[in-house]
Tab-separated table of C-alpha atoms in Angstrom:
chain	number	residue	atom	x	y	z
A	958	MET	CA	29.130	14.133	-17.960
A	959	ASN	CA	29.000	14.192	-14.249
A	960	LYS	CA	28.725	11.751	-11.463
A	961	ASP	CA	24.915	11.728	-11.458
A	962	LEU	CA	24.795	12.033	-14.694
A	963	LYS	CA	25.521	9.190	-15.159
A	964	LEU	CA	24.259	7.275	-11.842
A	965	HIS	CA	21.182	8.150	-13.885
A	966	HIS	CA	21.867	6.679	-17.004
A	967	GLN	CA	23.274	3.837	-15.148
A	968	THR	CA	20.243	3.248	-13.267
A	969	PRO	CA	16.891	4.841	-15.292
A	970	ILE	CA	14.466	6.084	-12.265
A	971	THR	CA	10.556	5.062	-13.376
A	972	LYS	CA	7.599	7.116	-13.726
A	973	SER	CA	6.457	5.537	-10.853
A	974	GLU	CA	9.279	6.264	-8.406
A	975	ILE	CA	9.443	9.781	-9.835
A	976	ILE	CA	6.424	10.126	-7.925
A	977	ILE	CA	5.948	8.982	-4.882
A	978	ASP	CA	9.398	10.714	-4.759
A	979	SER	CA	7.500	14.067	-5.368
A	980	VAL	CA	4.533	13.457	-3.725
A	981	LYS	CA	6.604	12.431	0.044
A	982	ARG	CA	7.894	16.015	-0.548
A	983	PHE	CA	4.499	17.012	-0.699
A	984	LEU	CA	4.333	15.445	2.828
A	985	ARG	CA	7.175	17.055	4.587
A	986	ARG	CA	5.628	20.498	3.033
A	987	GLY	CA	2.045	20.146	4.305
A	988	ALA	CA	1.273	20.499	1.048
A	989	ILE	CA	-1.945	17.792	0.750
A	990	SER	CA	-3.471	19.767	-1.347
A	991	HIS	CA	-1.481	18.542	-4.430
A	992	VAL	CA	-0.605	15.351	-2.639
A	993	SER	CA	-4.479	14.953	-2.570
A	994	LYS	CA	-4.352	15.479	-6.439
A	995	ILE	CA	-1.980	12.901	-7.038
A	996	VAL	CA	-3.073	10.217	-5.987
A	997	GLY	CA	-5.894	10.235	-7.547
A	998	LYS	CA	-4.650	9.513	-10.869
A	999	MET	CA	-2.096	6.468	-9.346
A	1000	HIS	CA	-2.710	2.823	-10.082
A	1001	PRO	CA	-4.409	0.939	-7.111
A	1002	ALA	CA	-0.907	-0.315	-6.799
A	1003	ASP	CA	1.132	1.806	-7.230
A	1004	ILE	CA	-1.072	4.424	-4.326
A	1005	ALA	CA	-0.123	0.524	-1.902
A	1006	ARG	CA	4.291	1.109	-3.127
A	1007	LEU	CA	3.404	4.822	-1.519
A	1008	ILE	CA	1.866	4.446	1.322
A	1009	ASN	CA	4.701	0.547	1.822
A	1010	GLU	CA	6.971	3.437	1.888
A	1011	VAL	CA	6.077	6.399	3.697
A	1012	GLU	CA	5.588	7.070	7.902
A	1013	LYS	CA	3.380	5.344	9.877
A	1014	LYS	CA	1.692	8.174	10.677
A	1015	ASP	CA	1.298	9.828	6.953
A	1016	ARG	CA	0.033	6.397	6.523
A	1017	PHE	CA	-3.623	7.442	6.701
A	1018	VAL	CA	-3.549	10.473	4.764
A	1019	ILE	CA	-2.546	9.446	2.121
A	1020	PHE	CA	-5.279	6.956	2.437
A	1021	GLU	CA	-8.141	8.559	3.127
A	1022	LEU	CA	-7.448	10.722	-0.034
A	1023	ILE	CA	-8.711	8.034	-1.785
A	1024	GLN	CA	-12.202	9.232	-3.044
A	1025	ASP	CA	-13.503	5.457	-4.558
A	1026	VAL	CA	-14.210	2.845	-2.338
A	1027	LYS	CA	-12.934	0.647	-4.772
A	1028	VAL	CA	-9.588	1.811	-5.651
A	1029	LYS	CA	-9.864	1.851	-1.537
A	1030	ALA	CA	-10.293	-2.452	-1.860
A	1031	ALA	CA	-8.453	-2.383	-4.710
A	1032	THR	CA	-5.456	-0.858	-2.874
A	1033	ILE	CA	-5.916	-2.446	0.473
A	1034	VAL	CA	-5.017	-5.907	-0.484
A	1035	GLU	CA	-2.470	-5.064	-2.317
A	1036	ILE	CA	-0.587	-3.176	0.846
A	1037	GLU	CA	1.933	-5.139	2.862
A	1038	GLU	CA	-0.237	-7.715	4.814
A	1039	LYS	CA	1.883	-5.934	8.382
A	1040	ALA	CA	0.891	-2.820	7.501
A	1041	MET	CA	-2.580	-3.339	5.630
A	1042	MET	CA	-3.293	-4.449	9.345
A	1043	GLU	CA	-2.447	-1.672	11.572
A	1044	MET	CA	-4.751	0.288	9.003
A	1045	LEU	CA	-7.226	-1.608	9.716
A	1046	ASN	CA	-7.244	-2.360	12.684
A	1047	GLU	CA	-7.448	1.513	13.679
A	1048	MET	CA	-10.232	1.903	11.062
A	1049	PRO	CA	-14.121	2.513	11.966
A	1050	LEU	CA	-16.139	-1.215	11.144
A	1051	ASP	CA	-18.391	0.891	8.667
A	1052	GLU	CA	-15.709	2.188	6.755
A	1053	ILE	CA	-14.604	-1.427	7.004
A	1054	ILE	CA	-16.848	-3.186	6.104
A	1055	ALA	CA	-17.721	-0.782	2.625
A	1056	ILE	CA	-13.776	-1.834	1.950
A	1057	LEU	CA	-14.643	-5.216	2.126
A	1058	HIS	CA	-17.415	-5.368	0.704
A	1059	GLU	CA	-15.529	-4.213	-2.611
A	1060	VAL	CA	-12.396	-7.079	-2.227
A	1061	PRO	CA	-12.899	-10.403	-3.744
A	1062	SER	CA	-13.649	-13.320	-0.963
A	1063	ASP	CA	-11.223	-15.158	-0.364
A	1064	LYS	CA	-8.738	-11.691	0.313
A	1065	ARG	CA	-12.418	-10.776	2.511
A	1066	ALA	CA	-11.527	-13.951	4.963
A	1067	ASP	CA	-7.779	-13.649	4.332
A	1068	ILE	CA	-8.051	-10.030	6.348
A	1069	ILE	CA	-11.004	-11.069	8.776
A	1070	GLY	CA	-9.302	-13.770	9.833
A	1071	LYS	CA	-6.444	-12.221	10.592
A	1072	MET	CA	-7.584	-9.828	13.080
A	1073	SER	CA	-8.721	-10.597	16.586
A	1074	GLU	CA	-11.365	-12.457	17.439
A	1075	GLU	CA	-13.684	-9.964	19.096
A	1076	LYS	CA	-12.889	-7.577	16.361
A	1077	ALA	CA	-13.767	-9.771	13.503
A	1078	LYS	CA	-17.105	-11.117	15.017
A	1079	ASP	CA	-17.784	-8.017	14.800
A	1080	LEU	CA	-17.791	-7.555	11.767
A	1081	LEU	CA	-18.757	-10.677	10.961
A	1082	ASN	CA	-22.551	-9.697	12.028
A	1083	MET	CA	-22.439	-6.292	10.709
A	1084	MET	CA	-22.213	-8.707	7.309
A	1085	LYS	CA	-24.862	-9.152	5.154
A	1086	ILE	CA	-26.093	-12.944	5.914
A	1087	GLU	CA	-24.779	-13.824	2.218
A	1088	ASP	CA	-21.261	-12.695	2.404
A	1089	SER	CA	-20.831	-13.776	6.272
A	1090	LYS	CA	-21.619	-17.143	6.276
A	1091	GLU	CA	-19.207	-17.148	2.664
A	1092	ILE	CA	-16.194	-16.583	4.768
A	1093	LYS	CA	-16.887	-19.135	7.172
A	1094	GLY	CA	-16.829	-21.799	4.609
A	1095	LEU	CA	-13.892	-20.038	3.981
A	1096	LEU	CA	-12.281	-19.947	7.550
A	1097	LYS	CA	-12.403	-22.904	7.996
A	1098	TYR	CA	-9.684	-23.698	5.518
A	1099	ALA	CA	-6.064	-24.270	7.101
A	1100	GLU	CA	-5.046	-20.655	5.431
A	1101	GLU	CA	-2.714	-21.868	3.119
A	1102	THR	CA	-4.155	-24.713	2.106
A	1103	ALA	CA	-6.233	-24.269	-1.936
A	1104	GLY	CA	-9.533	-24.703	0.735
A	1105	GLY	CA	-7.951	-20.582	2.290
A	1106	ILE	CA	-6.427	-19.492	-0.986
A	1107	MET	CA	-9.465	-19.949	-3.557
A	1108	THR	CA	-13.056	-18.668	-4.223
A	1109	PRO	CA	-16.493	-19.568	-3.074
A	1110	GLN	CA	-17.837	-17.488	-6.981
A	1111	PHE	CA	-17.572	-18.916	-9.630
A	1112	PHE	CA	-19.155	-19.791	-13.264
A	1113	ALA	CA	-20.609	-23.088	-13.230
A	1114	LEU	CA	-23.358	-25.218	-15.350
A	1115	SER	CA	-24.905	-28.442	-16.027
A	1116	GLU	CA	-24.102	-30.731	-17.609
A	1117	ASN	CA	-26.897	-30.897	-19.312
A	1118	THR	CA	-26.922	-27.636	-21.067
A	1119	THR	CA	-27.013	-26.104	-24.248
A	1120	VAL	CA	-24.278	-24.191	-26.088
A	1121	GLN	CA	-26.959	-22.097	-26.250
A	1122	GLN	CA	-27.720	-21.954	-22.560
A	1123	ALA	CA	-24.606	-21.640	-21.545
A	1124	ILE	CA	-23.495	-18.282	-23.787
A	1125	LYS	CA	-27.147	-16.652	-22.480
A	1126	ALA	CA	-25.854	-17.756	-19.084
A	1127	LEU	CA	-22.953	-16.239	-19.605
A	1128	GLN	CA	-23.340	-12.628	-20.431
A	1129	LYS	CA	-25.421	-13.116	-16.960
A	1130	ALA	CA	-22.462	-13.289	-14.993
A	1131	LYS	CA	-21.716	-10.215	-13.027
A	1132	ASP	CA	-20.330	-11.113	-9.201
A	1133	VAL	CA	-18.385	-13.898	-10.411
A	1134	GLU	CA	-14.937	-14.411	-10.230
A	1135	MET	CA	-12.564	-13.936	-13.812
A	1136	VAL	CA	-14.504	-16.195	-16.411
A	1137	PHE	CA	-10.812	-18.412	-17.715
A	1138	TYR	CA	-13.442	-21.594	-17.967
A	1139	ILE	CA	-16.853	-22.957	-17.788
A	1140	TYR	CA	-17.074	-25.356	-15.498
A	1141	VAL	CA	-19.078	-28.457	-15.998
A	1142	THR	CA	-20.978	-30.307	-13.159
A	1143	ASP	CA	-23.464	-32.892	-12.996
A	1144	ASP	CA	-27.062	-32.652	-10.767
A	1145	LYS	CA	-25.414	-33.291	-7.434
A	1146	GLY	CA	-22.704	-30.143	-7.771
A	1147	ARG	CA	-19.836	-32.601	-8.411
A	1148	LEU	CA	-16.773	-31.350	-10.826
A	1149	VAL	CA	-17.808	-33.246	-13.929
A	1150	GLY	CA	-15.823	-31.568	-17.199
A	1151	VAL	CA	-14.539	-28.269	-18.379
A	1152	ILE	CA	-14.910	-26.517	-21.909
A	1153	SER	CA	-12.547	-23.507	-23.185
A	1154	LEU	CA	-14.408	-20.179	-23.938
A	1155	ARG	CA	-12.986	-20.480	-27.611
A	1156	GLN	CA	-14.854	-24.539	-27.209
A	1157	LEU	CA	-17.906	-22.417	-26.533
A	1158	LEU	CA	-17.882	-20.157	-29.728
A	1159	LEU	CA	-17.002	-23.017	-31.964
A	1160	VAL	CA	-19.771	-25.780	-32.467
A	1161	PRO	CA	-23.212	-25.535	-32.699
A	1162	PRO	CA	-25.484	-23.632	-30.361
A	1163	ARG	CA	-28.254	-26.716	-30.316
A	1164	LYS	CA	-25.475	-29.067	-28.603
A	1165	PHE	CA	-25.271	-29.816	-24.833
A	1166	LEU	CA	-22.233	-28.829	-22.483
A	1167	LYS	CA	-21.968	-32.894	-21.824
A	1168	ASP	CA	-21.024	-33.963	-25.985
A	1169	ILE	CA	-18.169	-32.006	-25.465
A	1170	MET	CA	-16.282	-31.121	-22.561
A	1171	VAL	CA	-13.122	-32.099	-21.603
A	1172	ARG	CA	-13.767	-34.704	-19.296
A	1173	ASP	CA	-10.404	-35.262	-17.891
A	1174	VAL	CA	-10.423	-32.281	-15.607
A	1175	MET	CA	-6.937	-30.748	-13.738
A	1176	ASN	CA	-7.812	-29.500	-10.295
A	1177	VAL	CA	-7.250	-29.818	-6.873
A	1178	THR	CA	-8.732	-30.778	-3.562
A	1179	THR	CA	-8.807	-28.044	-0.494
A	1180	ASP	CA	-6.733	-29.182	1.111
A	1181	MET	CA	-3.669	-29.082	-0.767
A	1182	ASP	CA	-0.732	-27.363	0.456
A	1183	GLN	CA	-0.884	-23.468	-1.808
A	1184	GLU	CA	2.863	-24.482	-2.756
A	1185	GLU	CA	1.784	-27.797	-4.917
A	1186	VAL	CA	-1.736	-25.768	-6.239
A	1187	ALA	CA	1.241	-23.658	-7.725
A	1188	ARG	CA	3.405	-25.760	-8.869
A	1189	LYS	CA	0.546	-27.353	-10.525
A	1190	VAL	CA	-0.397	-24.607	-12.150
A	1191	ALA	CA	2.801	-23.792	-13.362
A	1192	ARG	CA	3.967	-27.329	-14.564
A	1193	TYR	CA	0.643	-27.633	-16.881
A	1194	ASN	CA	0.266	-23.305	-18.242
A	1195	ILE	CA	-3.305	-22.903	-17.228
A	1196	LEU	CA	-5.338	-20.289	-16.243
A	1197	ALA	CA	-7.252	-21.296	-13.609
A	1198	ILE	CA	-7.939	-24.469	-11.570
A	1199	PRO	CA	-10.773	-26.003	-9.592
A	1200	VAL	CA	-11.174	-26.612	-6.050
A	1201	VAL	CA	-13.725	-30.179	-5.377
A	1202	ASP	CA	-14.292	-31.696	-1.470
A	1203	LYS	CA	-13.441	-35.065	-0.744
A	1204	GLU	CA	-16.327	-36.024	-2.804
A	1205	ASN	CA	-15.795	-34.007	-6.054
A	1206	ARG	CA	-18.576	-31.488	-5.756
A	1207	LEU	CA	-16.757	-28.069	-7.271
A	1208	VAL	CA	-16.284	-25.601	-4.315
A	1209	GLY	CA	-14.538	-23.215	-5.460
A	1210	ILE	CA	-11.871	-21.573	-8.484
A	1211	ILE	CA	-8.183	-20.895	-7.852
A	1212	THR	CA	-6.346	-18.036	-9.861
A	1213	VAL	CA	-3.893	-17.760	-11.702
A	1214	ASP	CA	-3.288	-14.464	-9.936
A	1215	ASP	CA	-3.594	-15.966	-6.729
A	1216	ILE	CA	-0.586	-18.356	-7.246
A	1217	ILE	CA	1.550	-15.926	-8.201
A	1218	ASP	CA	0.667	-14.273	-4.927
A	1219	VAL	CA	1.660	-17.670	-4.217
A	1220	ILE	CA	4.472	-18.074	-5.404
A	1221	LYS	CA	5.882	-14.387	-3.946
A	1222	GLU	CA	4.865	-15.567	0.014
A	1223	GLU	CA	6.857	-18.856	-0.745
A	1224	ALA	CA	9.594	-17.558	-2.393
A	1225	THR	CA	10.057	-14.633	-0.319
A	1226	GLU	CA	9.510	-17.289	3.035
A	1227	ASP	CA	12.433	-19.652	1.579
A	1228	ILE	CA	15.088	-16.649	1.280
A	1229	TYR	CA	14.063	-15.459	4.896
A	1230	LYS	CA	14.161	-19.139	6.412
A	1231	MET	CA	18.213	-19.699	5.013
A	1232	ALA	CA	18.462	-15.573	6.628
A	1233	GLY	CA	17.708	-16.819	9.220
A	1234	LEU	CA	14.815	-13.803	9.385
A	1235	ASN	CA	11.436	-13.751	10.616
A	1236	LEU	CA	8.937	-13.952	8.155
A	1237	ASP	CA	6.865	-9.904	8.960
A	1238	GLU	CA	11.035	-8.243	8.796
A	1239	ARG	CA	10.650	-5.108	6.394
A	1240	ALA	CA	13.832	-2.960	6.407
A	1241	LEU	CA	11.360	0.054	7.093
A	1242	ASP	CA	11.316	-1.386	11.411
A	1243	PRO	CA	12.806	0.370	13.919
A	1244	ALA	CA	16.157	-1.094	14.434
A	1245	PHE	CA	15.719	-2.803	18.237
A	1246	ARG	CA	12.856	-5.020	16.605
A	1247	SER	CA	15.233	-6.026	13.679
A	1248	ILE	CA	18.237	-6.987	16.740
A	1249	ARG	CA	15.600	-8.661	19.058
A	1250	ARG	CA	14.296	-11.236	15.803
A	1251	ARG	CA	18.046	-11.560	13.955
A	1252	LEU	CA	19.895	-12.273	17.676
A	1253	PRO	CA	18.855	-15.791	18.089
A	1254	TRP	CA	19.362	-16.907	14.837
A	1255	LEU	CA	23.008	-15.050	14.560
A	1256	TYR	CA	23.762	-17.078	18.771
A	1257	VAL	CA	23.134	-20.593	16.843
A	1258	ASN	CA	25.902	-19.376	14.756
A	1259	LEU	CA	27.627	-18.401	17.221
A	1260	VAL	CA	27.787	-21.410	18.004
A	1261	THR	CA	28.663	-23.550	14.997
A	1262	ALA	CA	31.602	-20.980	14.612
A	1263	ILE	CA	33.431	-21.891	17.521
A	1264	LEU	CA	33.473	-26.374	16.861
A	1265	ALA	CA	34.555	-25.446	13.451
A	1266	ALA	CA	37.604	-22.415	15.714
A	1267	SER	CA	37.807	-25.594	17.879
A	1268	VAL	CA	39.064	-28.241	15.320
A	1269	VAL	CA	41.680	-25.369	14.063
A	1270	GLY	CA	42.266	-25.315	18.329
A	1271	LEU	CA	43.167	-28.824	17.581
A	1272	PHE	CA	46.471	-27.454	15.021
A	1273	THR	CA	48.156	-24.694	17.746
A	1274	ASN	CA	51.453	-26.145	17.104
A	1275	THR	CA	51.449	-26.901	13.507
A	1276	ILE	CA	49.490	-23.542	12.281
A	1277	HIS	CA	52.924	-21.800	15.018
A	1278	ALA	CA	55.597	-23.914	13.268
A	1279	ALA	CA	53.955	-21.913	9.773
A	1280	ALA	CA	52.058	-19.337	11.035
A	1281	ILE	CA	51.308	-18.583	6.686
A	1282	LEU	CA	48.563	-21.155	7.112
A	1283	ALA	CA	46.969	-18.994	8.325
A	1284	ALA	CA	46.367	-16.618	5.043
A	1285	TYR	CA	45.000	-19.474	3.707
A	1286	MET	CA	42.455	-20.862	5.781
A	1287	PRO	CA	39.519	-18.534	5.040
A	1288	ILE	CA	40.611	-19.817	1.631
A	1289	VAL	CA	39.858	-23.056	1.701
A	1290	ALA	CA	36.314	-22.768	4.121
A	1291	GLY	CA	35.528	-19.296	2.185
A	1292	MET	CA	35.904	-21.462	-1.162
A	1293	GLY	CA	33.894	-24.757	0.852
A	1294	GLY	CA	30.948	-22.999	2.425
A	1295	ASN	CA	29.975	-21.155	-1.410
A	1296	ALA	CA	29.966	-24.217	-2.977
A	1297	ALA	CA	27.758	-25.552	-1.014
A	1298	THR	CA	25.179	-22.439	-1.360
A	1299	GLN	CA	25.271	-23.423	-4.850
A	1300	THR	CA	24.126	-27.312	-4.100
A	1301	LEU	CA	21.923	-26.332	-1.570
A	1302	ALA	CA	19.855	-23.540	-3.981
A	1303	VAL	CA	19.672	-26.194	-6.604
A	1304	ILE	CA	18.831	-28.849	-4.025
A	1305	ILE	CA	16.033	-26.709	-1.869
A	1306	ARG	CA	14.640	-25.260	-5.189
A	1307	GLY	CA	14.333	-28.499	-6.901
A	1308	ILE	CA	12.270	-30.041	-3.274
A	1309	ALA	CA	10.793	-27.434	-3.556
A	1310	LEU	CA	9.151	-27.221	-7.039
A	1311	GLY	CA	8.496	-30.916	-6.652
A	1312	GLU	CA	10.759	-32.183	-9.450
A	1313	LEU	CA	13.035	-33.558	-6.135
A	1314	THR	CA	11.714	-37.147	-4.272
A	1315	LEU	CA	14.065	-40.456	-2.948
A	1316	GLU	CA	13.555	-42.183	-5.751
A	1317	ASN	CA	16.602	-39.805	-7.563
A	1318	ALA	CA	18.032	-39.192	-4.538
A	1319	ARG	CA	20.575	-40.778	-5.678
A	1320	LYS	CA	20.575	-40.114	-8.272
A	1321	VAL	CA	21.284	-35.828	-7.770
A	1322	LEU	CA	23.564	-36.769	-4.884
A	1323	LEU	CA	26.112	-38.172	-6.882
A	1324	LYS	CA	26.308	-36.332	-9.506
A	1325	GLU	CA	26.170	-33.394	-7.009
A	1326	THR	CA	29.638	-34.400	-5.647
A	1327	ALA	CA	31.401	-35.407	-8.428
A	1328	VAL	CA	30.011	-31.262	-9.245
A	1329	GLY	CA	32.179	-30.649	-5.694
A	1330	PHE	CA	35.351	-33.282	-6.906
A	1331	ILE	CA	35.652	-31.344	-10.236
A	1332	ASN	CA	35.264	-28.312	-9.157
A	1333	GLY	CA	37.675	-29.113	-6.266
A	1334	VAL	CA	40.577	-30.428	-8.486
A	1335	ALA	CA	39.819	-26.560	-10.762
A	1336	THR	CA	40.234	-24.182	-8.656
A	1337	GLY	CA	41.568	-27.137	-5.691
A	1338	VAL	CA	45.069	-26.964	-9.144
A	1339	VAL	CA	44.632	-23.097	-9.477
A	1340	MET	CA	45.762	-22.404	-5.928
A	1341	ALA	CA	48.394	-24.973	-4.950
A	1342	VAL	CA	50.142	-22.404	-8.452
A	1343	ILE	CA	48.822	-19.750	-7.169
A	1344	ALA	CA	50.489	-20.561	-3.120
A	1345	TYR	CA	53.110	-21.702	-4.994
A	1346	LEU	CA	54.337	-18.612	-7.164
A	1347	TRP	CA	53.351	-16.897	-4.376
A	1348	ASN	CA	55.480	-18.210	-1.474
A	1349	GLY	CA	57.935	-20.898	-3.092
A	1350	ASN	CA	57.393	-23.137	-1.458
A	1351	TYR	CA	55.065	-25.898	-3.883
A	1352	MET	CA	54.180	-28.465	-0.975
A	1353	LEU	CA	52.334	-25.459	0.498
A	1354	GLY	CA	50.120	-25.266	-2.663
A	1355	VAL	CA	49.576	-29.377	-2.518
A	1356	ALA	CA	48.219	-28.588	1.279
A	1357	VAL	CA	46.594	-26.199	-0.619
A	1358	GLY	CA	45.211	-27.821	-2.969
A	1359	LEU	CA	44.258	-31.333	-1.825
A	1360	ALA	CA	42.409	-29.385	1.500
A	1361	MET	CA	39.949	-27.645	-1.558
A	1362	ILE	CA	38.685	-30.835	-3.319
A	1363	ILE	CA	38.562	-32.073	0.046
A	1364	ASN	CA	36.208	-29.094	0.527
A	1365	LEU	CA	34.114	-29.117	-2.964
A	1366	PHE	CA	33.606	-32.297	-2.243
A	1367	VAL	CA	32.121	-31.948	0.763
A	1368	ALA	CA	30.639	-29.495	0.203
A	1369	GLY	CA	28.934	-30.749	-2.662
A	1370	LEU	CA	27.897	-34.019	-0.406
A	1371	ALA	CA	26.185	-32.331	2.711
A	1372	GLY	CA	24.775	-29.918	0.043
A	1373	THR	CA	22.533	-32.301	-0.971
A	1374	LEU	CA	21.844	-34.888	1.624
A	1375	MET	CA	21.311	-32.217	4.788
A	1376	PRO	CA	18.081	-30.985	2.623
A	1377	PHE	CA	16.627	-34.301	2.641
A	1378	ILE	CA	17.916	-35.320	6.276
A	1379	LEU	CA	15.848	-32.935	7.974
A	1380	ARG	CA	12.411	-33.200	5.789
A	1381	ALA	CA	12.510	-36.116	7.018
A	1382	TYR	CA	12.689	-34.853	11.108
A	1383	LYS	CA	9.794	-32.777	9.299
A	1384	VAL	CA	12.214	-29.646	10.429
A	1385	ASP	CA	12.301	-27.012	6.974
A	1386	PRO	CA	14.979	-27.420	4.910
A	1387	ALA	CA	15.803	-23.411	4.219
A	1388	VAL	CA	15.897	-23.230	8.044
A	1389	ALA	CA	18.779	-24.597	9.218
A	1390	SER	CA	19.822	-26.565	6.535
A	1391	SER	CA	22.737	-23.074	5.124
A	1392	VAL	CA	24.181	-22.768	8.751
A	1393	PHE	CA	24.258	-26.883	9.012
A	1394	VAL	CA	26.156	-27.589	6.300
A	1395	THR	CA	28.475	-24.011	6.541
A	1396	THR	CA	29.258	-25.590	9.382
A	1397	PHE	CA	29.903	-29.586	7.672
A	1398	THR	CA	32.615	-27.738	5.336
A	1399	ASP	CA	34.129	-25.137	8.142
A	1400	ILE	CA	35.043	-28.415	9.976
A	1401	SER	CA	36.006	-29.706	7.104
A	1402	GLY	CA	38.541	-26.969	5.601
A	1403	PHE	CA	39.677	-26.059	8.291
A	1404	PHE	CA	40.558	-30.274	9.839
A	1405	SER	CA	41.858	-30.992	6.086
A	1406	PHE	CA	44.685	-28.164	5.518
A	1407	LEU	CA	45.256	-28.225	8.143
A	1408	GLY	CA	45.242	-31.975	8.724
A	1409	ILE	CA	47.241	-32.209	5.256
A	1410	ALA	CA	50.473	-29.574	6.099
A	1411	THR	CA	50.720	-30.725	9.595
A	1412	LEU	CA	51.937	-34.318	7.702
A	1413	LEU	CA	53.648	-32.329	5.825
A	1414	ILE	CA	54.946	-29.381	8.126
A	1415	ARG	CA	59.243	-31.030	7.473
A	1416	TYR	CA	58.327	-29.254	4.177
A	1417	ILE	CA	56.031	-26.398	4.761
A	1418	ALA	CA	57.844	-24.234	7.721
A	1419	VAL	CA	61.260	-23.307	6.106
């Protein structure tokens, strides 16, 4: 079996990838008729993926090959935000209106909210009065809140409606978001109960909804952060959650597909922040743009690296007396950094999911420092033995082993405390934790190792 076949066997190519690769080849050859036939049979999500991967000049070529405006609408909302806005900003207003008409109202509001004030105003003026009013209502909510991601199109009935009437109304409902539950309101529009579709079909048709509804309704307020909404939906395994205002009036719902988008968005945001990257940076961005976005964060890291280096500078005489110490310094610092990264990942995830609070922080601190200490002993003993076997100096092994125990303990301590400290000062832990914690472990690792080596130098420098 040759190398290419082995690679193919190990990483099988999906049908979607084959299609996308074929379209790219046809685009390079200018075979637009072939591209048109393929695009006409593709799912909107796959078309969006294709548009994300091709060069900017080819995006419109592909998009204009889509004949059905509903497919265009389903495609546009799946395209990465930056590419989507670039495309929309170059389209004529009437084409944008036609596409937005087929887009769910919550996503429609998001798109218009990201456009320039002048263009957004023109679009709203061209829309139907009821659509324009609906979007303006959604735009008044902050972008990353329940109000900002909800859809105002939902299925709700009065508590005095009978089951038979509810089923008939449900059959006629065409312009609402997916109906997972029937929400029940009082005469003032306040949310008072909820009924599942299964429950509705299993009770006598003359029963009133108020007699069969579940009164303890899980809901969120319009100003709740979208991340908290996602946690709530995930915690209680529900397919949709109602959104209420301050007076408990039902104003919208958030469905599970919106929650999936939120989870993806928040996960990407946290990963990028921990790496010090701009949230809208993508793999296909021009090199200069990536340099401009990454360089400031690298300067911050440079300052912290200089701090760690200054600690090493304090022990120049020790290193001069036993040059072998330089070989072990990266090991001690690197192990501390890795241990701290593990702790940080657990702590930041716990904070993001709402599992960790100031109340249980002490318990978590004790656990993580204990884990760090025990891992330090386990790895320190192994490293001490390796150092002895490698260099024939048991005191060098003692210095390395003790330094690793100290540094992994510090990693657990700093990795737990730093996110809470930053959060107390209203700084996102995902943004700055890794820089500070890595600095702590580097300084701790170098200081402990070289400090112990200095005390034992007459036994090491032999």
